[in-house]
PDB file of C-alpha atoms in Angstrom:
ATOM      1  CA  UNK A   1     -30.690 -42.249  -3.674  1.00 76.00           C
ATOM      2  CA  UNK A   2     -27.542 -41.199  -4.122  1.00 81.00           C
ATOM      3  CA  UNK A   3     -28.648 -36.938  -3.801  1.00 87.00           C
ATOM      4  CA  UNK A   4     -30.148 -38.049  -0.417  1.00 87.00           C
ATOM      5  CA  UNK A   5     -26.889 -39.597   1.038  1.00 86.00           C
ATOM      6  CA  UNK A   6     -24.741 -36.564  -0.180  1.00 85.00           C
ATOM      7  CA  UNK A   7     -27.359 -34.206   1.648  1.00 85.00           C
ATOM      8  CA  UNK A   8     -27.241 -36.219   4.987  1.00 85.00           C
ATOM      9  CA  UNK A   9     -23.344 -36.063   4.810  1.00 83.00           C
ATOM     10  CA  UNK A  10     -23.399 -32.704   4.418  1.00 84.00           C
ATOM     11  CA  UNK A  11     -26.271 -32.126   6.711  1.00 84.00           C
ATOM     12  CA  UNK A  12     -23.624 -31.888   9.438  1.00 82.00           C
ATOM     13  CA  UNK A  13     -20.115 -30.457   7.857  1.00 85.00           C
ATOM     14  CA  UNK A  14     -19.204 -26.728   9.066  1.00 84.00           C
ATOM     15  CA  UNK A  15     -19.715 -24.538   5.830  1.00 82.00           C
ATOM     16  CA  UNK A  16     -16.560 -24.058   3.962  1.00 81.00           C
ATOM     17  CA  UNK A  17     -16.710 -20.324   3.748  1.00 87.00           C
ATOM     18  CA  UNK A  18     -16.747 -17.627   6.026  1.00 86.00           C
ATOM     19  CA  UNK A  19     -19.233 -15.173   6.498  1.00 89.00           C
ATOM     20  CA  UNK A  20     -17.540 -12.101   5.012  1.00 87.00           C
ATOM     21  CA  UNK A  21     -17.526  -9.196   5.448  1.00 87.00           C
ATOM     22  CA  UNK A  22     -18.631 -10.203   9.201  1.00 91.00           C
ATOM     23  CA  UNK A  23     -15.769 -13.055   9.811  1.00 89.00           C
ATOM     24  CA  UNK A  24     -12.070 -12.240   8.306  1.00 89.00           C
ATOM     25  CA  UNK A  25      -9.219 -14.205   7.966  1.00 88.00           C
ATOM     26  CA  UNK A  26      -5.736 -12.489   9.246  1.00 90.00           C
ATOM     27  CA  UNK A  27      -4.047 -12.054   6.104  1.00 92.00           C
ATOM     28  CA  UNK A  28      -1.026 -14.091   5.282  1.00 92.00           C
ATOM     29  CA  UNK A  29       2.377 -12.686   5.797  1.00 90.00           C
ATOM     30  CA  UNK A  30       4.016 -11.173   3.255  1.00 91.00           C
ATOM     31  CA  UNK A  31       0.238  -9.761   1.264  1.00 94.00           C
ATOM     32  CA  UNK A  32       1.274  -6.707  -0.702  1.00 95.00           C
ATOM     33  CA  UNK A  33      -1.314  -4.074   0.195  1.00 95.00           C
ATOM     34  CA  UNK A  34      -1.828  -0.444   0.590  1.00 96.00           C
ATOM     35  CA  UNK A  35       1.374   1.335   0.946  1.00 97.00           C
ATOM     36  CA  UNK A  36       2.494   3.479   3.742  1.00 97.00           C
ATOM     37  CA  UNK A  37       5.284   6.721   3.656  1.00 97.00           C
ATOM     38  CA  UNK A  38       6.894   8.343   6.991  1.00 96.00           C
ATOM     39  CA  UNK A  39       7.823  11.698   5.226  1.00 94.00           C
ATOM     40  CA  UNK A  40      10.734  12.418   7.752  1.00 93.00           C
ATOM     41  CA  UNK A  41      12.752   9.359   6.225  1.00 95.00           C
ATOM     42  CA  UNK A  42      12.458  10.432   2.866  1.00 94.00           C
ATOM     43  CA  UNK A  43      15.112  12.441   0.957  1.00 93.00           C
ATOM     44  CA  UNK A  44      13.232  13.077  -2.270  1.00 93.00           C
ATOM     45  CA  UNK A  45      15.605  10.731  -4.379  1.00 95.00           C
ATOM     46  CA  UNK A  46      12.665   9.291  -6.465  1.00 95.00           C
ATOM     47  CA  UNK A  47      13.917   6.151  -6.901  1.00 97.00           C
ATOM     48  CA  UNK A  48      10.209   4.940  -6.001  1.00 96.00           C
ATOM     49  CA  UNK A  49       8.265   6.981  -8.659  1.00 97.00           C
ATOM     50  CA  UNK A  50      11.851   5.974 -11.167  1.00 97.00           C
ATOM     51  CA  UNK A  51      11.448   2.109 -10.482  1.00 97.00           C
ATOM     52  CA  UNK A  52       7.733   1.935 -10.674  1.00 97.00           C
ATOM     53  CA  UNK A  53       6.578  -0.282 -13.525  1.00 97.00           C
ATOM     54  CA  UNK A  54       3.371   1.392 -13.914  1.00 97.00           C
ATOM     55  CA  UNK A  55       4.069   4.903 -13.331  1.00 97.00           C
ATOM     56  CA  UNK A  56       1.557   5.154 -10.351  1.00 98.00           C
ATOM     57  CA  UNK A  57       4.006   7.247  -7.834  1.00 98.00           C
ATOM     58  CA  UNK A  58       4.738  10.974  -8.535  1.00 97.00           C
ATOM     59  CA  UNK A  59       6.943  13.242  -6.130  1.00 95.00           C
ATOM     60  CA  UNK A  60       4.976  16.409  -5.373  1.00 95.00           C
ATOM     61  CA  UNK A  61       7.132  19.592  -5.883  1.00 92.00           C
ATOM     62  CA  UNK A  62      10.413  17.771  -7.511  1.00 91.00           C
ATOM     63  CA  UNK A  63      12.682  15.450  -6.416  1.00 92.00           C
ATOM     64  CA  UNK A  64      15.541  16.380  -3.899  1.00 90.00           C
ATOM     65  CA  UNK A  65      14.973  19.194  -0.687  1.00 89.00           C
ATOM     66  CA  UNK A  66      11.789  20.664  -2.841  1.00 90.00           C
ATOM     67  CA  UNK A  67      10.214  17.195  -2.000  1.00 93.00           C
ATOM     68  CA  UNK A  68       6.750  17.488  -0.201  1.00 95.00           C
ATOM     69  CA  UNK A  69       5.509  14.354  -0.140  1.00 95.00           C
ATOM     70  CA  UNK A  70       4.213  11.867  -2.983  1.00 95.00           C
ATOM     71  CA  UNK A  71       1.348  10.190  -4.562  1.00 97.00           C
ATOM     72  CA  UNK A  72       0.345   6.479  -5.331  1.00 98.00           C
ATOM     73  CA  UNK A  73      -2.156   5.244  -7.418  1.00 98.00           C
ATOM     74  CA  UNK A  74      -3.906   2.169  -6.536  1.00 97.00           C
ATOM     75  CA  UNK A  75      -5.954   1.981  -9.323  1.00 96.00           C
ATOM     76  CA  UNK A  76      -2.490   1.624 -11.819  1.00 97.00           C
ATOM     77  CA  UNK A  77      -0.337  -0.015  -9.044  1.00 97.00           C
ATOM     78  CA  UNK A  78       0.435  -3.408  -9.290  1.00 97.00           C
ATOM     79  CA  UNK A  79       1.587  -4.084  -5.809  1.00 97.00           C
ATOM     80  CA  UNK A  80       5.559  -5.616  -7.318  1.00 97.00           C
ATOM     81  CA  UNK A  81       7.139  -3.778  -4.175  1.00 96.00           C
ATOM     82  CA  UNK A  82       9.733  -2.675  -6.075  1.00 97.00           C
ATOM     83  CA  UNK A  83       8.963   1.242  -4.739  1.00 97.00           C
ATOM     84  CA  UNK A  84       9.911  -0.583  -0.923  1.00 97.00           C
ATOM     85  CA  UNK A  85      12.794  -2.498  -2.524  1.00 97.00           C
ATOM     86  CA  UNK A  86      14.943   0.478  -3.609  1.00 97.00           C
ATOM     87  CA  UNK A  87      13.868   3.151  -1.217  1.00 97.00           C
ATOM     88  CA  UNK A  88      17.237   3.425   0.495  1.00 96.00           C
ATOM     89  CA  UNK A  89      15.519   4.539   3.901  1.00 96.00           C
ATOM     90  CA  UNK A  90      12.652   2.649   3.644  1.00 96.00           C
ATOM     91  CA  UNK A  91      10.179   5.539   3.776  1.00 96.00           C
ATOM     92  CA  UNK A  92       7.379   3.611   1.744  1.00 97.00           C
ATOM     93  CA  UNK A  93       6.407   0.473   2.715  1.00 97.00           C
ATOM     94  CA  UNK A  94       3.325  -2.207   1.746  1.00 97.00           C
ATOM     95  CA  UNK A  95       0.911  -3.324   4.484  1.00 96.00           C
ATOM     96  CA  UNK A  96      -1.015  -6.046   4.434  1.00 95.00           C
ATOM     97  CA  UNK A  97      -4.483  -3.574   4.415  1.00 94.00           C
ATOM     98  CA  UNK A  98      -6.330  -5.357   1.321  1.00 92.00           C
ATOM     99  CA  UNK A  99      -9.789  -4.133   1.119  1.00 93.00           C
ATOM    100  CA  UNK A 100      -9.418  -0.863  -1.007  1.00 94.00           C
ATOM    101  CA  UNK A 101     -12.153  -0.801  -3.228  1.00 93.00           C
ATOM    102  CA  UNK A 102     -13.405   3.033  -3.583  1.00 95.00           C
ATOM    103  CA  UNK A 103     -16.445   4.335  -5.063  1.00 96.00           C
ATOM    104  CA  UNK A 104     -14.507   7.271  -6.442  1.00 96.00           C
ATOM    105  CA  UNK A 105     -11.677   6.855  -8.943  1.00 94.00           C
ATOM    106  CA  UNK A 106      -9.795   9.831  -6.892  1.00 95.00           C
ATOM    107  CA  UNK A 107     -10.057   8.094  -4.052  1.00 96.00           C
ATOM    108  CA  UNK A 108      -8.115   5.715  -4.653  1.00 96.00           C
ATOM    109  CA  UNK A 109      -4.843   7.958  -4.937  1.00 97.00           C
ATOM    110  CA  UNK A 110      -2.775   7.952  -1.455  1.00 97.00           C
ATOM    111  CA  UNK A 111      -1.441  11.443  -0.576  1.00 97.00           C
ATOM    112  CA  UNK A 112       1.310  11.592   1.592  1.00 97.00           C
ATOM    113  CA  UNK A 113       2.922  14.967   2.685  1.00 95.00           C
ATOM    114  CA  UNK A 114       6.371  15.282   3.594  1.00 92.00           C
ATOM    115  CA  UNK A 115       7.659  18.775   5.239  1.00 89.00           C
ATOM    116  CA  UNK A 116      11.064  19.172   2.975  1.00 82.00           C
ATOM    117  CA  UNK A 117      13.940  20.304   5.287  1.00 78.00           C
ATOM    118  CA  UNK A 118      14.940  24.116   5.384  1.00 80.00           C
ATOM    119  CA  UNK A 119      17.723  25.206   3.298  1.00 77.00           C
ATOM    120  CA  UNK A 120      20.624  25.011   4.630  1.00 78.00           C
ATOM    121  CA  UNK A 121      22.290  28.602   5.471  1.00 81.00           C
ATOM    122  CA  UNK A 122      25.368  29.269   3.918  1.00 81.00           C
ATOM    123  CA  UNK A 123      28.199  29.683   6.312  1.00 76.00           C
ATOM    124  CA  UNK A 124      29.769  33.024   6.888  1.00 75.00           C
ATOM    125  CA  UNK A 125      33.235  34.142   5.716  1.00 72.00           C
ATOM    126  CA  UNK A 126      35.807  35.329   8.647  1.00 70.00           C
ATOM    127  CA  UNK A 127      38.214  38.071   7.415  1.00 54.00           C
TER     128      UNK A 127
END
């Protein structure tokens, strides 16, 4: 009796889930996701791959002016923020993009490319 009355109750409730991957909730504010990089803030400081926990960024080419960009790791990253925290011109940032399950372990690493500034000319002697 009692099996009968819990399936009339819910006979008429709205199902509790959603049907994903075809209905998505807006993710909350504040979700640490997949990261993002605008190469012409960065100055090649590596602070980000320095203050990583997990040792998932590396500068391509060195740190400073021979700076062309870095790569992350998402499958060692554990999404602290602390790479967005002490980036003193915030050139990598988290977005809230949260599906990034890959197939391939390689593609999983982000690539970002940064065009290093020229060198600067050295400035001619009068005399």
């Amino acid at each position: 009796m009692a099996m009968e009355r819990e399936l009339l109750s819910s006979l008429f409730k709205k199902p509790a889930t959603l049907k994903y991957p075809f209905e998505k909730l807006e993710p909350p504010k504040g979700l640490r996701g997949k990261h993002e990089y605008d190469g012409d803030k960065c100055i090649g400081c590596a602070l980000c791959a320095r203050v990583c926990p997990s040792f998932a960024i590396t500068l391509k080419g060195g740190p400073g002016p021979k700076c062309t960009g870095l790569t992350v790791d998402l499958g060692k990253c554990l999404f602290c923020q602390q790479c967005e925290e002490v980036c003193p011109r915030d050139a990598i940032w988290l977005t809230t993009a949260y599906e990034l399950a890959v197939l391939k372990k390689e593609d999983g690493i982000l690539n970002f490319d940064r065009t290093p500034p020229p060198p600067p000319t050295p400035a001619k002697k009068e005399g």
